[in-house]
Structure formats: structure tokens, C-alpha cells
Amino acid sequence: MTPHHLHATATAWSIHTAMQQLGALAAAEARQRGDTLTAAAPILRSPIHGTIHPIGGHADPVATLTADRPPPLVQTWAQRIRRLTGRLTWLADMYRLPAGPDPLERILTALPALTLPPRALGLLALHLSDEDELARGWLNQPPYRTRIPGDCPGCRRRSLEAATVGPAAARTVVCAADCRHTPGCRCPGGLEGVRHIWPRAGVLSVVRDAGYA
């Protein structure tokens, strides 16, 4: 796969992980809402509901339950998931990927064999990066990567980071220094101007053979 394929695939798996975390938060939020409604039921059935208190105020079951609660979220987790899903659906449709109920699965399934001009593939990777930053921003989650030993084969800095999510075969390594392929670069398979990225197994063998580890 080209560097654009690798970037897009790594980012799609990052979105996949973020979506799982968002789903867990949405489920917890829904349970909490259900607990609140259950707690409200006895008050709503109360004979004093809607009557006047001696001090002149109406009995308000909602206020009773929520007086000490923090204000509700402006946007629920479920709404965020729907928003992200809509954006991914638009992206999958724009690239005319095979139909399916889950837009992210459509993207992940199509990516390995996707044959498009480099510019179009680069744009896809860029769009996915935007959605990844959006999802992780909601979670306050840094990139799903960890520092690994060895110098970058491109810039020779000790700044390699490996992806920690997705299938082992799809995991990649990037240079945290954001170095990019140049005409005189010795890194195989690069595209000029594109950030260095390698399949994890491949770059580890290059680093080891070159003695950079």
C-alpha cells in the first residue's frame, strides 16, 4: 500500500477505537437518563404534584430531582456519534464506496484495494484525519500511539511512534517529528511531501538492520 493508504488506514482504525469509547459513554448516559426518569416516577404520581405550597411555590418534580445536578450537556454523546456517523457517511458516499450500514466499515473494507490517484487518496486521508481529531477531541484523547526505540530512518531522530489500535497487520509507525519524504530521502516507498509512515514490521526491520535501534 502507498503512504496515503497507510495514513488513511491507521486513522480509520483510530476513529474506530474512538467510536467504541463514544458508544460506551452514550450507553452510560442513556442508563443515567433512565435512572433519572425512574426516580421521578413516584414524585410524578404524588397527590401534591401541581399543588401550591404554603410558601407560594408550585411543587415541581423536575426541579426537585435536578436542583443539585449539574446542567445537562449541550450535546449528548449519542448526538455526537450521530454527527460523526453522518460525516463518515458523506465521505464514504463521496468516494462511491460499496454500500453498507456502517460508513466506517465501508471505508476500512475498501481501503486496501482502493485504486485512486495519489491526490484523491491524500484527500481521503486528510478527511479521515479531521474526523479523527474531532472524535478524539470530544474524548480529550491524544493519538493512539506509543514511543518505540530506534531512530527514524528519514530524519535520524529518535522519535518513532507506533500505533496501538487496530489489527496487528494494519498497525503502522510514524515519525513524531513530522518529517516528510524528499527526493533525496533513503526511505523506500515514500511519496514526496507526504509524512513518513511504515508498516510496523517493516520499519522495525529497517531500523534493526541499519543499526539505528
CSV table of N, CA and C in Angstrom, one decimal, residues 148-153 156-159 203-213:
chain,number,residue,atom,x,y,z
A,148,ILE,N,8.5,4.2,20.5
A,148,ILE,CA,9.3,2.9,20.4
A,148,ILE,C,10.7,3.2,20.2
A,149,PRO,N,11.6,2.3,20.5
A,149,PRO,CA,13.1,2.5,20.4
A,149,PRO,C,13.5,2.6,18.9
A,150,GLY,N,14.5,3.3,18.7
A,150,GLY,CA,15.1,3.4,17.3
A,150,GLY,C,15.0,4.8,16.8
A,151,ASP,N,15.9,5.1,15.8
A,151,ASP,CA,15.9,6.4,15.1
A,151,ASP,C,15.0,6.3,13.9
A,152,CYS,N,14.4,7.4,13.5
A,152,CYS,CA,13.6,7.5,12.3
A,152,CYS,C,14.6,7.3,11.1
A,153,PRO,N,14.3,6.4,10.2
A,153,PRO,CA,15.1,6.2,9.0
A,153,PRO,C,15.2,7.4,8.1
A,156,ARG,N,16.6,10.6,11.2
A,156,ARG,CA,17.6,10.1,12.2
A,156,ARG,C,17.3,10.5,13.6
A,157,ARG,N,16.2,11.1,13.8
A,157,ARG,CA,15.8,11.5,15.2
A,157,ARG,C,15.2,10.2,15.9
A,158,ARG,N,15.4,10.2,17.2
A,158,ARG,CA,14.8,9.1,18.0
A,158,ARG,C,13.4,9.5,18.3
A,159,SER,N,12.5,9.4,17.3
A,159,SER,CA,11.2,9.9,17.5
A,159,SER,C,10.1,9.1,16.9
A,203,VAL,N,9.3,-1.3,9.3
A,203,VAL,CA,10.2,-0.2,9.8
A,203,VAL,C,11.1,-0.8,10.9
A,204,LEU,N,10.6,-1.7,11.7
A,204,LEU,CA,11.4,-2.2,12.8
A,204,LEU,C,12.6,-3.0,12.2
A,205,SER,N,12.3,-3.7,11.1
A,205,SER,CA,13.4,-4.5,10.5
A,205,SER,C,14.4,-3.5,9.9
A,206,VAL,N,14.0,-2.4,9.3
A,206,VAL,CA,14.9,-1.4,8.7
A,206,VAL,C,15.7,-0.8,9.8
A,207,VAL,N,15.1,-0.4,10.9
A,207,VAL,CA,15.8,0.2,12.0
A,207,VAL,C,16.9,-0.8,12.5
A,208,ARG,N,16.5,-2.0,12.7
A,208,ARG,CA,17.4,-3.0,13.2
A,208,ARG,C,18.6,-3.3,12.3
A,209,ASP,N,18.3,-3.4,11.0
A,209,ASP,CA,19.3,-3.7,10.0
A,209,ASP,C,20.3,-2.6,9.9
A,210,ALA,N,19.8,-1.3,10.0
A,210,ALA,CA,20.7,-0.2,9.8
A,210,ALA,C,21.4,0.2,11.1
A,211,GLY,N,21.1,-0.5,12.2
A,211,GLY,CA,21.8,-0.2,13.5
A,211,GLY,C,21.3,1.0,14.2
A,212,TYR,N,20.1,1.5,13.9
A,212,TYR,CA,19.6,2.7,14.5
A,212,TYR,C,18.9,2.4,15.8
A,213,ALA,N,18.6,1.2,16.1
A,213,ALA,CA,17.8,0.8,17.3
A,213,ALA,C,18.7,1.0,18.5
